[in-house]
């Protein structure tokens, strides 16, 4: 238990650091490997913090590094308060955290409240007998005579499989919204709430700046566990579970987080499919500080679609004082560069055109992500313009098949790009490196002032130099077909952001590019003299007007 905070004297003015910050997601297995075993680790993170500070990042979100049998690569936790040996130990965590703080980087960590590993001591005990001490910590149902599962809920990862498995020791069904190795905790049981709150306290006491709470919207379930409507069969239950009691539970978590000094933050992964549904988990400013906006993540490279996504986000969040987030890539979805390429090819774009547009699209998307109103979350490697790794069928290791976006980060131009090569008795990286790693790596891009890495660095510097890009209002502007245009404005200044989401050069009129405006950044890092009359294909510009 923490002691430094018990007497709540005068309320501190709430800092809004997390509203102005740019977060960077680290997926530890694939970030950096300090001991040559082919899997990234905490010491690897520590050793590269300086590069993240150089880039201009403000905060890190680190995906799970807890003890885990790795059925879901760490999202199946067998000890919430210890480090898995593959990632290092508690001393390595403390050293990493201390160094991050010394560099001015905040650190939030993943907290997985909906389920544990089936190897967690709680579940091992619960499963052993109906009378076991921890039995009620999980969700059990007696089998029917006909042998069908207790309801029609579908598990994530395998949409043909029920969210239930029979445990052999007692012959009863247990609930798992994800893999069978991830039994759902029963949050109706007060001892579960207490134990999971203790986990938060453990890490808050250690000095973390907050949490990214995994599928937070699933910790409440209707007591009767009713069937999902037949119309939505084929969608995993985790994307549908939206139950009033959850809000109470989230409020309790928020108030625990708020009881600590220094403005710790709670970011919810609310994996629901509408901005409206996600918004409700901001409560009245008393639930999550921020939630990922999944509909925007899934927006294609289309000015119309982005325009409506922005309109909807503003119209839904702003009236309730909720602060938006924006994310293009994470460890669960194809990287945005890959996603846009695949979508374009499905629409008939030929391979040569895709090759030409691919990086330009990803760079213009970076300008979008970092100029919208809200907190951006970058995913490791997007600052290098990485594509997904190519994963042969025999190389798939993730139960959800999400391996492509998890390829190891290429650090330099050596044979293994900073990873063991898998030759001469060395380990191989746990997944193949992304394509183009020989030149699309950290060192090569750092030396090239026109690189995607330098584009991200300039974008982050611009956010620091222009308060209107961080805190200003956003207004969508009328623009030619295929162009997304908006302004960010405050007392500090006005910026116009123009993004051409087509393959054609497009004429831009004076309303978007007023006389006297200056281009402060172009996504291709061109240095236009004066105001250009056109936006190039897949080009984005930021103007100071
Ligand atoms: O991965 C998905 C789609 O490709 C989603 O359905 C994903 O399962 C959902 O976003 C929830 O994700 C989170 O919880 C999972 C874990 O596997 C993911 O890595 C995590 O981000 C279960 O803990």
Short mmCIF file of N, CA and C in Angstrom, two decimals, residues 138-142 149-153 163-164 173-177 184-188 218-229 237 241 243 249:
data_model
loop_
_atom_site.label_atom_id
_atom_site.label_comp_id
_atom_site.label_asym_id
_atom_site.label_seq_id
_atom_site.Cartn_x
_atom_site.Cartn_y
_atom_site.Cartn_z
N UNK A 138 -13.56 -17.28 -11.09
CA UNK A 138 -13.75 -17.49 -12.53
C UNK A 138 -15.22 -17.82 -12.77
N UNK A 139 -15.60 -17.96 -14.02
CA UNK A 139 -17.02 -18.13 -14.37
C UNK A 139 -17.26 -19.57 -14.80
N UNK A 140 -18.03 -20.29 -13.99
CA UNK A 140 -18.27 -21.73 -14.23
C UNK A 140 -19.74 -21.99 -14.51
N UNK A 141 -20.04 -22.95 -15.34
CA UNK A 141 -21.42 -23.38 -15.56
C UNK A 141 -21.45 -24.90 -15.66
N UNK A 142 -22.52 -25.46 -15.08
CA UNK A 142 -22.68 -26.92 -15.18
C UNK A 142 -23.04 -27.30 -16.61
N UNK A 149 -22.66 -25.62 -25.16
CA UNK A 149 -22.12 -24.62 -24.23
C UNK A 149 -23.23 -23.79 -23.59
N UNK A 150 -22.95 -23.15 -22.46
CA UNK A 150 -23.96 -22.40 -21.71
C UNK A 150 -24.62 -21.26 -22.50
N UNK A 151 -23.96 -20.65 -23.46
CA UNK A 151 -24.62 -19.66 -24.32
C UNK A 151 -23.89 -19.65 -25.68
N UNK A 152 -24.34 -18.73 -26.56
CA UNK A 152 -23.81 -18.76 -27.93
C UNK A 152 -22.61 -17.83 -28.14
N UNK A 153 -21.98 -17.36 -27.07
CA UNK A 153 -20.87 -16.42 -27.23
C UNK A 153 -19.71 -17.08 -27.98
N UNK A 163 -17.01 -19.48 -26.62
CA UNK A 163 -16.20 -18.82 -25.58
C UNK A 163 -16.20 -19.66 -24.30
N UNK A 164 -16.38 -20.95 -24.42
CA UNK A 164 -16.45 -21.86 -23.27
C UNK A 164 -15.64 -23.11 -23.55
N UNK A 173 -18.07 -26.17 -17.50
CA UNK A 173 -17.60 -25.18 -18.48
C UNK A 173 -16.97 -24.00 -17.75
N UNK A 174 -15.89 -23.44 -18.31
CA UNK A 174 -15.41 -22.13 -17.86
C UNK A 174 -15.41 -21.17 -19.03
N UNK A 175 -15.62 -19.89 -18.72
CA UNK A 175 -15.75 -18.85 -19.74
C UNK A 175 -14.38 -18.30 -20.14
N UNK A 176 -14.17 -18.11 -21.45
CA UNK A 176 -12.94 -17.44 -21.94
C UNK A 176 -13.31 -16.66 -23.20
N UNK A 177 -13.34 -15.34 -23.10
CA UNK A 177 -13.68 -14.54 -24.29
C UNK A 177 -12.57 -14.60 -25.33
N UNK A 184 -11.71 -16.16 -18.16
CA UNK A 184 -12.20 -14.86 -17.69
C UNK A 184 -12.31 -14.85 -16.17
N UNK A 185 -11.84 -13.75 -15.58
CA UNK A 185 -12.05 -13.54 -14.15
C UNK A 185 -13.50 -13.18 -13.90
N UNK A 186 -13.99 -13.48 -12.71
CA UNK A 186 -15.36 -13.14 -12.32
C UNK A 186 -15.33 -11.88 -11.46
N UNK A 187 -15.58 -10.73 -12.08
CA UNK A 187 -15.52 -9.45 -11.36
C UNK A 187 -16.73 -9.24 -10.44
N UNK A 188 -17.69 -10.18 -10.44
CA UNK A 188 -18.78 -10.11 -9.45
C UNK A 188 -18.27 -10.54 -8.07
N UNK A 218 -14.94 -5.39 -20.75
CA UNK A 218 -15.48 -6.75 -20.60
C UNK A 218 -15.51 -7.21 -19.14
N UNK A 219 -15.12 -6.35 -18.20
CA UNK A 219 -15.07 -6.82 -16.80
C UNK A 219 -16.44 -6.85 -16.14
N UNK A 220 -17.46 -6.37 -16.82
CA UNK A 220 -18.83 -6.55 -16.32
C UNK A 220 -19.60 -7.41 -17.32
N UNK A 221 -20.36 -8.36 -16.80
CA UNK A 221 -21.19 -9.20 -17.69
C UNK A 221 -22.59 -9.27 -17.11
N UNK A 222 -23.60 -9.40 -17.96
CA UNK A 222 -24.96 -9.59 -17.45
C UNK A 222 -24.98 -10.90 -16.66
N UNK A 223 -25.56 -10.87 -15.44
CA UNK A 223 -25.49 -12.05 -14.57
C UNK A 223 -26.05 -13.32 -15.22
N UNK A 224 -27.07 -13.18 -16.07
CA UNK A 224 -27.65 -14.39 -16.69
C UNK A 224 -26.85 -14.84 -17.91
N UNK A 225 -25.81 -14.08 -18.27
CA UNK A 225 -25.00 -14.40 -19.45
C UNK A 225 -25.89 -14.71 -20.68
N UNK A 226 -26.73 -13.74 -21.08
CA UNK A 226 -27.68 -14.02 -22.16
C UNK A 226 -26.99 -14.21 -23.52
N UNK A 227 -27.63 -14.99 -24.39
CA UNK A 227 -27.12 -15.19 -25.75
C UNK A 227 -26.91 -13.84 -26.45
N UNK A 228 -25.93 -13.78 -27.34
CA UNK A 228 -25.82 -12.65 -28.26
C UNK A 228 -26.92 -12.81 -29.31
N UNK A 229 -27.42 -11.67 -29.85
CA UNK A 229 -28.46 -11.80 -30.89
C UNK A 229 -27.91 -12.57 -32.08
N UNK A 237 -17.70 -12.23 -28.84
CA UNK A 237 -18.47 -11.57 -27.79
C UNK A 237 -17.72 -10.37 -27.21
N UNK A 241 -19.71 -6.93 -25.76
CA UNK A 241 -20.02 -6.89 -24.33
C UNK A 241 -20.05 -5.44 -23.83
N UNK A 243 -22.03 -3.54 -20.78
CA UNK A 243 -22.94 -3.82 -19.67
C UNK A 243 -22.82 -2.70 -18.62
N UNK A 249 -17.43 -0.24 -12.01
CA UNK A 249 -16.12 -0.85 -11.77
C UNK A 249 -15.00 0.03 -12.32
#
